């Protein structure tokens, strides 16, 4: 009986993985991510480390425990949005659909949908920070963090730079290497050097390793840059 149960579970996982791969897109990805983070409620927002909960599919942020102060947009700051660690423009501009009409035109493109819905490239973010990050490049440019209360993240709007907190820099690097490897996305020399430094300086923690495994079970592939450092 126990053997039969195991066969049923394995079969269900294979079917679920195949179904996701066939319909890999942003909306489908968000549904899976809600399930992942609902099952792991101790995890916090990516850029600011704030606790959050889901009411159905709507993520709500708890500012009181992380000291986050909205910079400008209180309404957007109070909700969870799914941040593309490598911005959509970075991988979309390599496609003809993006050149024909940007993100709107690419919604009809299966390759873009697969990239936009890749779970490895998506992280829970406070909506306001997600909006402020826009498609700015990651960088290191300051030791002053006062735009979002106690959140150790900074944005330079003039120079279009975004400095993430130290705890996630390795995750960012391994995500960039994954997207470069899987979708043949070119990184500039500057970005490649920065990501290599972050990858070496900030090894994966337990959650990064576990999240990678959970995504592999859903999507059918791991991020090898995480896997090789977790083993």
Tab-separated table of C-alpha atoms in Angstrom:
chain	number	residue	atom	x	y	z
A	1	UNK	CA	0.000	0.000	0.000
A	2	UNK	CA	2.850	2.367	0.894
A	3	UNK	CA	4.540	1.590	-2.417
A	4	UNK	CA	1.342	2.457	-4.311
A	5	UNK	CA	1.113	5.791	-2.456
A	6	UNK	CA	4.672	6.663	-3.469
A	7	UNK	CA	3.934	5.832	-7.114
A	8	UNK	CA	0.850	8.074	-7.028
A	9	UNK	CA	2.835	10.968	-5.501
A	10	UNK	CA	5.644	10.625	-8.057
A	11	UNK	CA	3.137	10.465	-10.924
A	12	UNK	CA	1.330	13.562	-9.633
A	13	UNK	CA	4.628	15.484	-9.400
A	14	UNK	CA	5.573	14.508	-12.946
A	15	UNK	CA	2.164	15.582	-14.264
A	16	UNK	CA	2.346	18.886	-12.353
A	17	UNK	CA	5.844	19.587	-13.688
A	18	UNK	CA	4.808	18.800	-17.257
A	19	UNK	CA	1.714	21.003	-16.925
A	20	UNK	CA	3.748	23.925	-15.609
A	21	UNK	CA	6.394	23.593	-18.315
A	22	UNK	CA	3.715	23.574	-21.005
A	23	UNK	CA	2.159	26.763	-19.607
A	24	UNK	CA	5.156	28.550	-18.148
A	25	UNK	CA	4.153	32.172	-17.841
A	26	UNK	CA	4.112	34.946	-15.251
A	27	UNK	CA	0.565	34.356	-13.990
A	28	UNK	CA	1.119	30.634	-13.566
A	29	UNK	CA	4.409	31.314	-11.796
A	30	UNK	CA	2.790	33.703	-9.326
A	31	UNK	CA	0.247	31.063	-8.348
A	32	UNK	CA	3.020	28.564	-7.599
A	33	UNK	CA	5.045	31.134	-5.665
A	34	UNK	CA	2.094	31.944	-3.416
A	35	UNK	CA	1.898	28.246	-2.547
A	36	UNK	CA	5.653	28.023	-1.897
A	37	UNK	CA	5.713	31.012	0.443
A	38	UNK	CA	2.449	30.126	2.156
A	39	UNK	CA	4.025	26.780	3.026
A	40	UNK	CA	7.160	28.598	4.259
A	41	UNK	CA	5.730	31.549	6.226
A	42	UNK	CA	9.000	32.260	8.037
A	43	UNK	CA	10.502	33.658	4.801
A	44	UNK	CA	10.673	37.427	4.337
A	45	UNK	CA	10.624	39.957	1.499
A	46	UNK	CA	13.659	39.889	-0.736
A	47	UNK	CA	15.024	43.426	-0.592
A	48	UNK	CA	14.030	44.464	2.926
A	49	UNK	CA	13.588	41.287	4.989
A	50	UNK	CA	10.034	42.105	6.097
A	51	UNK	CA	7.522	39.485	7.211
A	52	UNK	CA	4.424	39.040	5.071
A	53	UNK	CA	1.343	36.856	4.828
A	54	UNK	CA	-1.090	35.939	2.086
A	55	UNK	CA	-4.814	36.600	2.272
A	56	UNK	CA	-5.830	34.305	-0.571
A	57	UNK	CA	-3.369	35.422	-3.290
A	58	UNK	CA	-2.832	38.928	-1.942
A	59	UNK	CA	0.407	39.388	-0.021
A	60	UNK	CA	0.326	41.816	2.903
A	61	UNK	CA	3.515	43.234	4.468
A	62	UNK	CA	4.074	43.740	8.206
A	63	UNK	CA	6.100	46.961	8.597
A	64	UNK	CA	6.136	46.901	12.399
A	65	UNK	CA	8.746	44.153	12.769
A	66	UNK	CA	11.214	45.206	10.066
A	67	UNK	CA	11.131	48.994	10.485
A	68	UNK	CA	10.155	49.689	6.896
A	69	UNK	CA	8.966	53.224	6.173
A	70	UNK	CA	7.255	53.886	2.826
A	71	UNK	CA	9.274	56.337	0.746
A	72	UNK	CA	6.407	57.707	-1.281
A	73	UNK	CA	3.738	55.142	-2.129
A	74	UNK	CA	1.982	53.798	0.994
A	75	UNK	CA	-0.557	51.751	-0.962
A	76	UNK	CA	1.986	49.959	-3.122
A	77	UNK	CA	4.345	49.533	-0.158
A	78	UNK	CA	1.750	47.511	1.727
A	79	UNK	CA	1.515	44.728	-0.865
A	80	UNK	CA	3.723	41.955	-2.172
A	81	UNK	CA	4.759	41.966	-5.813
A	82	UNK	CA	6.857	39.379	-7.631
A	83	UNK	CA	10.137	40.946	-8.615
A	84	UNK	CA	12.102	39.830	-11.651
A	85	UNK	CA	15.652	39.740	-10.297
A	86	UNK	CA	16.903	40.078	-13.856
A	87	UNK	CA	14.470	42.679	-15.235
A	88	UNK	CA	12.148	41.751	-18.081
A	89	UNK	CA	13.786	44.330	-20.325
A	90	UNK	CA	17.168	42.616	-19.909
A	91	UNK	CA	15.934	39.315	-21.315
A	92	UNK	CA	13.105	40.666	-23.467
A	93	UNK	CA	15.209	43.016	-25.574
A	94	UNK	CA	17.019	40.000	-27.047
A	95	UNK	CA	13.758	38.977	-28.733
A	96	UNK	CA	12.186	40.329	-31.915
A	97	UNK	CA	8.831	40.798	-30.189
A	98	UNK	CA	10.391	43.314	-27.771
A	99	UNK	CA	11.819	45.302	-30.648
A	100	UNK	CA	8.393	45.232	-32.296
A	101	UNK	CA	6.467	46.575	-29.326
A	102	UNK	CA	8.052	45.891	-25.959
A	103	UNK	CA	6.532	43.824	-23.192
A	104	UNK	CA	2.993	44.121	-24.549
A	105	UNK	CA	3.974	42.586	-27.884
A	106	UNK	CA	6.049	39.884	-26.179
A	107	UNK	CA	3.021	38.606	-24.258
A	108	UNK	CA	2.215	36.699	-27.460
A	109	UNK	CA	5.671	35.083	-27.563
A	110	UNK	CA	6.126	31.645	-25.951
A	111	UNK	CA	9.845	32.141	-25.358
A	112	UNK	CA	9.268	35.424	-23.557
A	113	UNK	CA	6.457	33.894	-21.503
A	114	UNK	CA	8.780	31.099	-20.404
A	115	UNK	CA	11.465	33.585	-19.360
A	116	UNK	CA	9.011	35.930	-17.652
A	117	UNK	CA	7.485	33.003	-15.770
A	118	UNK	CA	10.737	31.337	-14.717
A	119	UNK	CA	10.379	30.740	-10.979
A	120	UNK	CA	14.118	30.941	-10.387
A	121	UNK	CA	14.100	34.615	-11.411
A	122	UNK	CA	11.167	35.694	-9.209
A	123	UNK	CA	11.295	36.906	-5.599
A	124	UNK	CA	8.718	38.431	-3.203
A	125	UNK	CA	9.219	42.173	-2.897
A	126	UNK	CA	7.527	45.100	-1.221
A	127	UNK	CA	5.646	46.652	-4.116
A	128	UNK	CA	7.087	50.119	-3.677
A	129	UNK	CA	10.675	48.812	-3.747
A	130	UNK	CA	9.868	46.670	-6.778
A	131	UNK	CA	8.588	49.785	-8.548
A	132	UNK	CA	11.566	51.901	-7.523
A	133	UNK	CA	14.032	49.265	-8.672
A	134	UNK	CA	12.460	49.382	-12.146
A	135	UNK	CA	15.098	47.971	-14.511
A	136	UNK	CA	18.024	49.676	-12.764
A	137	UNK	CA	21.299	47.786	-12.663
A	138	UNK	CA	22.569	46.342	-9.400
A	139	UNK	CA	25.521	48.165	-7.938
A	140	UNK	CA	27.330	49.248	-4.769
A	141	UNK	CA	27.442	53.001	-4.298
A	142	UNK	CA	26.539	54.005	-0.733
A	143	UNK	CA	26.718	53.173	2.958
A	144	UNK	CA	23.696	55.304	3.778
A	145	UNK	CA	20.320	53.589	3.926
A	146	UNK	CA	17.493	55.960	4.805
A	147	UNK	CA	15.048	55.838	1.907
A	148	UNK	CA	12.938	53.023	3.358
A	149	UNK	CA	13.392	53.300	7.111
A	150	UNK	CA	15.537	50.430	8.399
A	151	UNK	CA	15.600	48.585	5.076
A	152	UNK	CA	19.246	48.199	4.010
A	153	UNK	CA	18.550	48.864	0.340
A	154	UNK	CA	19.174	52.032	-1.658
A	155	UNK	CA	18.187	53.474	-5.023
A	156	UNK	CA	20.068	56.085	-7.042
A	157	UNK	CA	17.367	57.358	-9.374
A	158	UNK	CA	19.681	59.768	-11.184
A	159	UNK	CA	22.297	57.137	-12.047
A	160	UNK	CA	19.698	54.354	-12.386
A	161	UNK	CA	21.416	52.113	-9.826
A	162	UNK	CA	20.011	49.807	-7.158
A	163	UNK	CA	22.020	48.574	-4.173
A	164	UNK	CA	20.527	45.473	-2.479
A	165	UNK	CA	21.156	44.418	1.106
A	166	UNK	CA	24.140	42.149	1.652
A	167	UNK	CA	22.131	39.045	2.611
A	168	UNK	CA	20.726	38.586	-0.902
A	169	UNK	CA	23.648	39.595	-3.100
A	170	UNK	CA	24.777	36.015	-3.636
A	171	UNK	CA	21.240	34.969	-4.583
A	172	UNK	CA	21.100	37.808	-7.100
A	173	UNK	CA	24.418	36.759	-8.630
A	174	UNK	CA	23.415	33.116	-8.991
A	175	UNK	CA	20.091	34.182	-10.517
A	176	UNK	CA	21.876	36.330	-13.101
A	177	UNK	CA	24.247	33.480	-13.980
A	178	UNK	CA	21.267	31.131	-14.305
A	179	UNK	CA	19.407	33.470	-16.664
A	180	UNK	CA	22.577	34.050	-18.684
A	181	UNK	CA	23.174	30.310	-18.967
A	182	UNK	CA	19.625	29.138	-19.648
A	183	UNK	CA	18.458	31.867	-22.022
A	184	UNK	CA	21.776	33.017	-23.520
A	185	UNK	CA	21.504	36.517	-22.027
A	186	UNK	CA	24.637	38.620	-22.296
A	187	UNK	CA	25.990	40.365	-19.199
A	188	UNK	CA	28.200	43.426	-19.438
A	189	UNK	CA	31.767	43.093	-18.206
A	190	UNK	CA	30.908	45.259	-15.211
A	191	UNK	CA	27.877	43.202	-14.258
A	192	UNK	CA	29.732	39.939	-14.771
A	193	UNK	CA	32.576	41.039	-12.469
A	194	UNK	CA	30.145	42.274	-9.807
A	195	UNK	CA	28.098	39.060	-9.914
A	196	UNK	CA	31.227	36.915	-9.713
A	197	UNK	CA	32.371	38.835	-6.641
A	198	UNK	CA	28.953	38.527	-4.974
A	199	UNK	CA	28.706	34.833	-5.824
A	200	UNK	CA	32.069	34.167	-4.184
A	201	UNK	CA	31.489	36.417	-1.164
A	202	UNK	CA	27.937	35.405	-0.278
A	203	UNK	CA	27.308	31.605	-0.390
A	204	UNK	CA	23.731	30.256	-0.414
A	205	UNK	CA	21.910	29.868	2.880
A	206	UNK	CA	19.567	27.025	3.779
A	207	UNK	CA	16.498	28.697	2.250
A	208	UNK	CA	18.178	29.425	-1.078
A	209	UNK	CA	19.107	25.741	-1.341
A	210	UNK	CA	15.646	24.540	-0.316
A	211	UNK	CA	13.835	27.010	-2.568
A	212	UNK	CA	15.928	25.784	-5.496
A	213	UNK	CA	14.815	22.203	-4.815
A	214	UNK	CA	11.159	23.172	-4.490
A	215	UNK	CA	11.257	25.077	-7.770
A	216	UNK	CA	12.933	22.139	-9.501
A	217	UNK	CA	10.045	19.886	-8.429
A	218	UNK	CA	7.543	22.327	-9.935
A	219	UNK	CA	9.378	23.624	-12.993
A	220	UNK	CA	11.499	20.576	-13.806
A	221	UNK	CA	14.914	22.245	-13.658
A	222	UNK	CA	17.209	23.552	-10.958
A	223	UNK	CA	19.537	26.531	-10.861
A	224	UNK	CA	22.836	24.694	-11.186
A	225	UNK	CA	24.763	27.675	-9.799
A	226	UNK	CA	22.909	27.167	-6.535
A	227	UNK	CA	22.948	23.366	-6.620
A	228	UNK	CA	26.714	23.098	-7.010
A	229	UNK	CA	27.249	25.306	-3.941
A	230	UNK	CA	24.635	23.548	-1.803
A	231	UNK	CA	26.016	20.026	-2.307
